[in-house]
Amino acid sequence: MTQRLVLASNNAGKLKEFGEMLAPIGFEVHAQGEFNVLEAEEPHPTFIENALAKARHAARITGLPSLADDSGVCALALGGAPGVYSARYAGEPKSDSRNNRKLVEDLAAHADKSAYYYCVLVFVRHADDPQPVIAEGRWNGEIIAAPRGQGGFGYDPHFLLPALGKTAAELSAEEKNRLSHRGQALRALVEKLR
């Protein structure tokens, strides 16, 4: 028997990826847009608080269990920035190219270009669930000035994986899902939900 689950996102890629991973353990994943759920505010300074706010928001409106993620890139030399502000690092409207340019410029004066992608997933059984299920993933790399690769999105063309000699944008979708912060968090969540 399958149970419906609302994903606190309308991202088609996430919907597909999460749906494939959660189907074997009995969940049918639906985007929040199917239920006319608008995006929740993300006013918090931490990934976990924002993910929890999004999950509770979707669960409250739909009455269904909900799953939300919050993720971003954190540069060590910048004290973890852009962090929770990754999507809007260069301001509104959101722009991957402007965000990448700002990150490269902000790191230019620093010798340390190390960074990591971080993802937290929060699953709530209902809006007021006192024990949300939380899983996280971290993917280490470094920021390079010149973009490489055509795949991925966001900071991927500038996110180098030194051990592979490739950026995240140069990986196949399968490689990225296997290695990435989101893939790690999703596999950890599946284990907890089993």
PDB file of C-alpha atoms in Angstrom:
ATOM      1  CA  MET A   1       0.000   0.000   0.000  1.00  0.00           C
ATOM      2  CA  THR A   2       1.344   3.407  -0.940  1.00  0.00           C
ATOM      3  CA  GLN A   3       0.991   6.596   1.029  1.00  0.00           C
ATOM      4  CA  ARG A   4       0.797  10.013  -0.610  1.00  0.00           C
ATOM      5  CA  LEU A   5       3.537  12.448   0.339  1.00  0.00           C
ATOM      6  CA  VAL A   6       3.755  16.111  -0.588  1.00  0.00           C
ATOM      7  CA  LEU A   7       7.137  17.497  -1.619  1.00  0.00           C
ATOM      8  CA  ALA A   8       7.468  21.106  -0.462  1.00  0.00           C
ATOM      9  CA  SER A   9       8.797  22.095  -3.883  1.00  0.00           C
ATOM     10  CA  ASN A  10       7.684  22.358  -7.509  1.00  0.00           C
ATOM     11  CA  ASN A  11      11.110  21.430  -8.898  1.00  0.00           C
ATOM     12  CA  ALA A  12      10.525  18.709 -11.520  1.00  0.00           C
ATOM     13  CA  GLY A  13      14.039  17.284 -11.082  1.00  0.00           C
ATOM     14  CA  LYS A  14      13.639  16.912  -7.326  1.00  0.00           C
ATOM     15  CA  LEU A  15      10.165  15.422  -7.767  1.00  0.00           C
ATOM     16  CA  LYS A  16      11.541  12.749 -10.116  1.00  0.00           C
ATOM     17  CA  GLU A  17      14.606  11.997  -7.971  1.00  0.00           C
ATOM     18  CA  PHE A  18      12.685  11.858  -4.677  1.00  0.00           C
ATOM     19  CA  GLY A  19       9.848   9.890  -6.260  1.00  0.00           C
ATOM     20  CA  GLU A  20      12.231   7.215  -7.555  1.00  0.00           C
ATOM     21  CA  MET A  21      13.973   6.857  -4.184  1.00  0.00           C
ATOM     22  CA  LEU A  22      10.817   6.841  -2.040  1.00  0.00           C
ATOM     23  CA  ALA A  23       8.569   4.626  -4.202  1.00  0.00           C
ATOM     24  CA  PRO A  24      10.263   1.366  -3.082  1.00  0.00           C
ATOM     25  CA  ILE A  25       9.426   2.149   0.563  1.00  0.00           C
ATOM     26  CA  GLY A  26       5.759   2.912  -0.174  1.00  0.00           C
ATOM     27  CA  PHE A  27       5.531   6.655  -0.874  1.00  0.00           C
ATOM     28  CA  GLU A  28       3.890   8.324  -3.849  1.00  0.00           C
ATOM     29  CA  VAL A  29       5.459  11.790  -4.106  1.00  0.00           C
ATOM     30  CA  HIS A  30       3.452  14.798  -5.308  1.00  0.00           C
ATOM     31  CA  ALA A  31       4.621  18.375  -5.860  1.00  0.00           C
ATOM     32  CA  GLN A  32       3.049  20.970  -3.571  1.00  0.00           C
ATOM     33  CA  GLY A  33       1.752  22.816  -6.651  1.00  0.00           C
ATOM     34  CA  GLU A  34      -0.715  19.974  -7.276  1.00  0.00           C
ATOM     35  CA  PHE A  35      -2.428  21.113  -4.083  1.00  0.00           C
ATOM     36  CA  ASN A  36      -2.115  24.854  -4.811  1.00  0.00           C
ATOM     37  CA  VAL A  37       0.424  25.248  -2.014  1.00  0.00           C
ATOM     38  CA  LEU A  38       2.445  28.418  -2.483  1.00  0.00           C
ATOM     39  CA  GLU A  39       6.141  28.499  -1.555  1.00  0.00           C
ATOM     40  CA  ALA A  40       6.718  29.027   2.162  1.00  0.00           C
ATOM     41  CA  GLU A  41       8.755  31.899   3.516  1.00  0.00           C
ATOM     42  CA  GLU A  42      12.380  30.997   4.338  1.00  0.00           C
ATOM     43  CA  PRO A  43      13.359  33.670   6.865  1.00  0.00           C
ATOM     44  CA  HIS A  44      15.626  31.541   9.029  1.00  0.00           C
ATOM     45  CA  PRO A  45      19.443  31.662   9.279  1.00  0.00           C
ATOM     46  CA  THR A  46      19.859  27.860   9.148  1.00  0.00           C
ATOM     47  CA  PHE A  47      19.096  25.206   6.561  1.00  0.00           C
ATOM     48  CA  ILE A  48      17.267  23.024   9.070  1.00  0.00           C
ATOM     49  CA  GLU A  49      14.891  25.765  10.230  1.00  0.00           C
ATOM     50  CA  ASN A  50      13.995  26.682   6.646  1.00  0.00           C
ATOM     51  CA  ALA A  51      13.411  23.050   5.635  1.00  0.00           C
ATOM     52  CA  LEU A  52      11.248  22.472   8.709  1.00  0.00           C
ATOM     53  CA  ALA A  53       9.213  25.625   7.975  1.00  0.00           C
ATOM     54  CA  LYS A  54       8.633  24.462   4.381  1.00  0.00           C
ATOM     55  CA  ALA A  55       7.669  20.926   5.438  1.00  0.00           C
ATOM     56  CA  ARG A  56       5.226  22.130   8.112  1.00  0.00           C
ATOM     57  CA  HIS A  57       3.694  24.668   5.701  1.00  0.00           C
ATOM     58  CA  ALA A  58       2.991  22.022   3.020  1.00  0.00           C
ATOM     59  CA  ALA A  59       1.666  19.513   5.570  1.00  0.00           C
ATOM     60  CA  ARG A  60      -0.598  22.115   7.191  1.00  0.00           C
ATOM     61  CA  ILE A  61      -2.243  23.047   3.891  1.00  0.00           C
ATOM     62  CA  THR A  62      -2.519  19.536   2.405  1.00  0.00           C
ATOM     63  CA  GLY A  63      -3.103  17.415   5.508  1.00  0.00           C
ATOM     64  CA  LEU A  64      -0.520  14.966   4.140  1.00  0.00           C
ATOM     65  CA  PRO A  65       2.940  13.931   5.288  1.00  0.00           C
ATOM     66  CA  SER A  66       5.467  16.324   3.804  1.00  0.00           C
ATOM     67  CA  LEU A  67       9.110  16.370   2.801  1.00  0.00           C
ATOM     68  CA  ALA A  68      11.202  19.511   2.343  1.00  0.00           C
ATOM     69  CA  ASP A  69      14.822  20.198   1.631  1.00  0.00           C
ATOM     70  CA  ASP A  70      17.029  23.205   2.017  1.00  0.00           C
ATOM     71  CA  SER A  71      20.463  23.288   0.539  1.00  0.00           C
ATOM     72  CA  GLY A  72      23.218  25.549  -0.617  1.00  0.00           C
ATOM     73  CA  VAL A  73      26.925  26.028  -1.046  1.00  0.00           C
ATOM     74  CA  CYS A  74      29.153  27.137   1.834  1.00  0.00           C
ATOM     75  CA  ALA A  75      32.627  28.608   1.304  1.00  0.00           C
ATOM     76  CA  LEU A  76      34.920  28.181   4.306  1.00  0.00           C
ATOM     77  CA  ALA A  77      36.854  31.423   3.717  1.00  0.00           C
ATOM     78  CA  LEU A  78      33.553  33.332   3.727  1.00  0.00           C
ATOM     79  CA  GLY A  79      32.363  31.934   7.053  1.00  0.00           C
ATOM     80  CA  GLY A  80      29.911  29.586   5.347  1.00  0.00           C
ATOM     81  CA  ALA A  81      28.463  32.123   2.895  1.00  0.00           C
ATOM     82  CA  PRO A  82      26.465  32.090   0.727  1.00  0.00           C
ATOM     83  CA  GLY A  83      24.851  29.318   2.836  1.00  0.00           C
ATOM     84  CA  VAL A  84      21.072  29.656   3.181  1.00  0.00           C
ATOM     85  CA  TYR A  85      21.239  32.654   0.828  1.00  0.00           C
ATOM     86  CA  SER A  86      22.763  30.609  -2.032  1.00  0.00           C
ATOM     87  CA  ALA A  87      19.798  31.035  -4.400  1.00  0.00           C
ATOM     88  CA  ARG A  88      19.689  34.819  -3.871  1.00  0.00           C
ATOM     89  CA  TYR A  89      23.350  35.556  -3.103  1.00  0.00           C
ATOM     90  CA  ALA A  90      23.565  38.340  -5.702  1.00  0.00           C
ATOM     91  CA  GLY A  91      20.073  39.653  -4.854  1.00  0.00           C
ATOM     92  CA  GLU A  92      16.724  39.525  -6.606  1.00  0.00           C
ATOM     93  CA  PRO A  93      15.700  38.376  -9.102  1.00  0.00           C
ATOM     94  CA  LYS A  94      17.461  35.031  -8.661  1.00  0.00           C
ATOM     95  CA  SER A  95      20.263  34.511 -11.170  1.00  0.00           C
ATOM     96  CA  ASP A  96      22.736  31.609 -11.300  1.00  0.00           C
ATOM     97  CA  SER A  97      25.193  33.615 -13.401  1.00  0.00           C
ATOM     98  CA  ARG A  98      25.158  36.634 -11.068  1.00  0.00           C
ATOM     99  CA  ASN A  99      25.406  34.380  -7.984  1.00  0.00           C
ATOM    100  CA  ASN A 100      28.406  32.562  -9.464  1.00  0.00           C
ATOM    101  CA  ARG A 101      30.113  35.811 -10.421  1.00  0.00           C
ATOM    102  CA  LYS A 102      29.628  37.212  -6.899  1.00  0.00           C
ATOM    103  CA  LEU A 103      30.962  34.042  -5.239  1.00  0.00           C
ATOM    104  CA  VAL A 104      34.058  33.960  -7.471  1.00  0.00           C
ATOM    105  CA  GLU A 105      34.664  37.682  -6.813  1.00  0.00           C
ATOM    106  CA  ASP A 106      34.173  37.306  -3.046  1.00  0.00           C
ATOM    107  CA  LEU A 107      36.684  34.437  -2.956  1.00  0.00           C
ATOM    108  CA  ALA A 108      39.250  36.116  -5.227  1.00  0.00           C
ATOM    109  CA  ALA A 109      41.204  37.645  -2.326  1.00  0.00           C
ATOM    110  CA  HIS A 110      41.269  34.351  -0.378  1.00  0.00           C
ATOM    111  CA  ALA A 111      43.804  31.556  -0.855  1.00  0.00           C
ATOM    112  CA  ASP A 112      41.327  29.015   0.553  1.00  0.00           C
ATOM    113  CA  LYS A 113      38.766  28.188  -2.132  1.00  0.00           C
ATOM    114  CA  SER A 114      37.379  25.118  -0.332  1.00  0.00           C
ATOM    115  CA  ALA A 115      33.616  24.845  -0.165  1.00  0.00           C
ATOM    116  CA  TYR A 116      30.913  22.277   0.306  1.00  0.00           C
ATOM    117  CA  TYR A 117      27.368  21.731  -0.786  1.00  0.00           C
ATOM    118  CA  TYR A 118      25.069  20.994   2.156  1.00  0.00           C
ATOM    119  CA  CYS A 119      21.554  19.562   2.113  1.00  0.00           C
ATOM    120  CA  VAL A 120      19.112  18.888   4.909  1.00  0.00           C
ATOM    121  CA  LEU A 121      15.870  16.961   4.375  1.00  0.00           C
ATOM    122  CA  VAL A 122      12.994  17.181   6.830  1.00  0.00           C
ATOM    123  CA  PHE A 123      10.059  14.749   6.797  1.00  0.00           C
ATOM    124  CA  VAL A 124       6.976  15.475   8.921  1.00  0.00           C
ATOM    125  CA  ARG A 125       4.081  13.068   9.388  1.00  0.00           C
ATOM    126  CA  HIS A 126       1.743  16.037   9.978  1.00  0.00           C
ATOM    127  CA  ALA A 127       2.099  19.801  10.431  1.00  0.00           C
ATOM    128  CA  ASP A 128       2.672  19.648  14.197  1.00  0.00           C
ATOM    129  CA  ASP A 129       4.854  16.523  14.188  1.00  0.00           C
ATOM    130  CA  PRO A 130       6.986  16.784  17.354  1.00  0.00           C
ATOM    131  CA  GLN A 131       9.593  14.364  15.960  1.00  0.00           C
ATOM    132  CA  PRO A 132      10.441  15.288  12.381  1.00  0.00           C
ATOM    133  CA  VAL A 133      12.761  12.879  10.594  1.00  0.00           C
ATOM    134  CA  ILE A 134      15.929  14.744   9.590  1.00  0.00           C
ATOM    135  CA  ALA A 135      18.715  13.650   7.254  1.00  0.00           C
ATOM    136  CA  GLU A 136      21.670  15.567   5.895  1.00  0.00           C
ATOM    137  CA  GLY A 137      24.422  15.322   3.318  1.00  0.00           C
ATOM    138  CA  ARG A 138      27.649  17.204   2.680  1.00  0.00           C
ATOM    139  CA  TRP A 139      29.680  17.233  -0.553  1.00  0.00           C
ATOM    140  CA  ASN A 140      33.183  18.706  -0.345  1.00  0.00           C
ATOM    141  CA  GLY A 141      34.930  20.515  -3.172  1.00  0.00           C
ATOM    142  CA  GLU A 142      36.397  23.881  -4.094  1.00  0.00           C
ATOM    143  CA  ILE A 143      35.303  26.910  -6.074  1.00  0.00           C
ATOM    144  CA  ILE A 144      37.106  27.608  -9.346  1.00  0.00           C
ATOM    145  CA  ALA A 145      37.029  30.929 -11.219  1.00  0.00           C
ATOM    146  CA  ALA A 146      36.316  29.620 -14.741  1.00  0.00           C
ATOM    147  CA  PRO A 147      33.110  27.600 -15.229  1.00  0.00           C
ATOM    148  CA  ARG A 148      33.339  24.087 -16.679  1.00  0.00           C
ATOM    149  CA  GLY A 149      30.644  21.705 -17.875  1.00  0.00           C
ATOM    150  CA  GLN A 150      27.130  21.913 -19.260  1.00  0.00           C
ATOM    151  CA  GLY A 151      25.192  19.821 -16.719  1.00  0.00           C
ATOM    152  CA  GLY A 152      23.742  20.632 -13.349  1.00  0.00           C
ATOM    153  CA  PHE A 153      22.593  24.053 -12.232  1.00  0.00           C
ATOM    154  CA  GLY A 154      23.396  26.738  -9.693  1.00  0.00           C
ATOM    155  CA  TYR A 155      27.040  26.727  -8.669  1.00  0.00           C
ATOM    156  CA  ASP A 156      27.819  23.362 -10.328  1.00  0.00           C
ATOM    157  CA  PRO A 157      30.049  24.759 -13.141  1.00  0.00           C
ATOM    158  CA  HIS A 158      32.305  26.370 -10.498  1.00  0.00           C
ATOM    159  CA  PHE A 159      32.219  23.499  -7.957  1.00  0.00           C
ATOM    160  CA  LEU A 160      35.338  21.383  -8.549  1.00  0.00           C
ATOM    161  CA  LEU A 161      35.723  17.882  -7.144  1.00  0.00           C
ATOM    162  CA  PRO A 162      39.536  17.618  -6.890  1.00  0.00           C
ATOM    163  CA  ALA A 163      39.592  13.818  -6.541  1.00  0.00           C
ATOM    164  CA  LEU A 164      37.711  13.467  -9.840  1.00  0.00           C
ATOM    165  CA  GLY A 165      39.241  16.462 -11.614  1.00  0.00           C
ATOM    166  CA  LYS A 166      35.735  17.455 -12.697  1.00  0.00           C
ATOM    167  CA  THR A 167      33.187  20.070 -11.720  1.00  0.00           C
ATOM    168  CA  ALA A 168      29.713  19.015 -10.628  1.00  0.00           C
ATOM    169  CA  ALA A 169      28.510  20.308 -14.024  1.00  0.00           C
ATOM    170  CA  GLU A 170      30.806  17.822 -15.805  1.00  0.00           C
ATOM    171  CA  LEU A 171      29.278  14.772 -14.095  1.00  0.00           C
ATOM    172  CA  SER A 172      26.525  12.637 -15.575  1.00  0.00           C
ATOM    173  CA  ALA A 173      23.164  12.864 -13.793  1.00  0.00           C
ATOM    174  CA  GLU A 174      23.786   9.361 -12.374  1.00  0.00           C
ATOM    175  CA  GLU A 175      27.229  10.299 -11.016  1.00  0.00           C
ATOM    176  CA  LYS A 176      25.886  13.490  -9.502  1.00  0.00           C
ATOM    177  CA  ASN A 177      22.941  11.726  -7.812  1.00  0.00           C
ATOM    178  CA  ARG A 178      25.308   9.129  -6.378  1.00  0.00           C
ATOM    179  CA  LEU A 179      27.849  11.624  -5.020  1.00  0.00           C
ATOM    180  CA  SER A 180      25.912  14.779  -4.243  1.00  0.00           C
ATOM    181  CA  HIS A 181      24.813  16.245  -0.929  1.00  0.00           C
ATOM    182  CA  ARG A 182      21.157  15.727  -1.908  1.00  0.00           C
ATOM    183  CA  GLY A 183      21.764  12.103  -2.921  1.00  0.00           C
ATOM    184  CA  GLN A 184      23.537  11.428   0.381  1.00  0.00           C
ATOM    185  CA  ALA A 185      20.727  13.044   2.387  1.00  0.00           C
ATOM    186  CA  LEU A 186      18.033  11.189   0.455  1.00  0.00           C
ATOM    187  CA  ARG A 187      19.681   7.792   0.977  1.00  0.00           C
ATOM    188  CA  ALA A 188      20.038   8.567   4.706  1.00  0.00           C
ATOM    189  CA  LEU A 189      16.368   9.598   4.892  1.00  0.00           C
ATOM    190  CA  VAL A 190      15.221   6.418   3.136  1.00  0.00           C
ATOM    191  CA  GLU A 191      17.164   4.337   5.695  1.00  0.00           C
ATOM    192  CA  LYS A 192      15.511   6.229   8.572  1.00  0.00           C
ATOM    193  CA  LEU A 193      12.017   5.902   7.074  1.00  0.00           C
ATOM    194  CA  ARG A 194      12.395   2.139   6.481  1.00  0.00           C
TER     195      ARG A 194
END
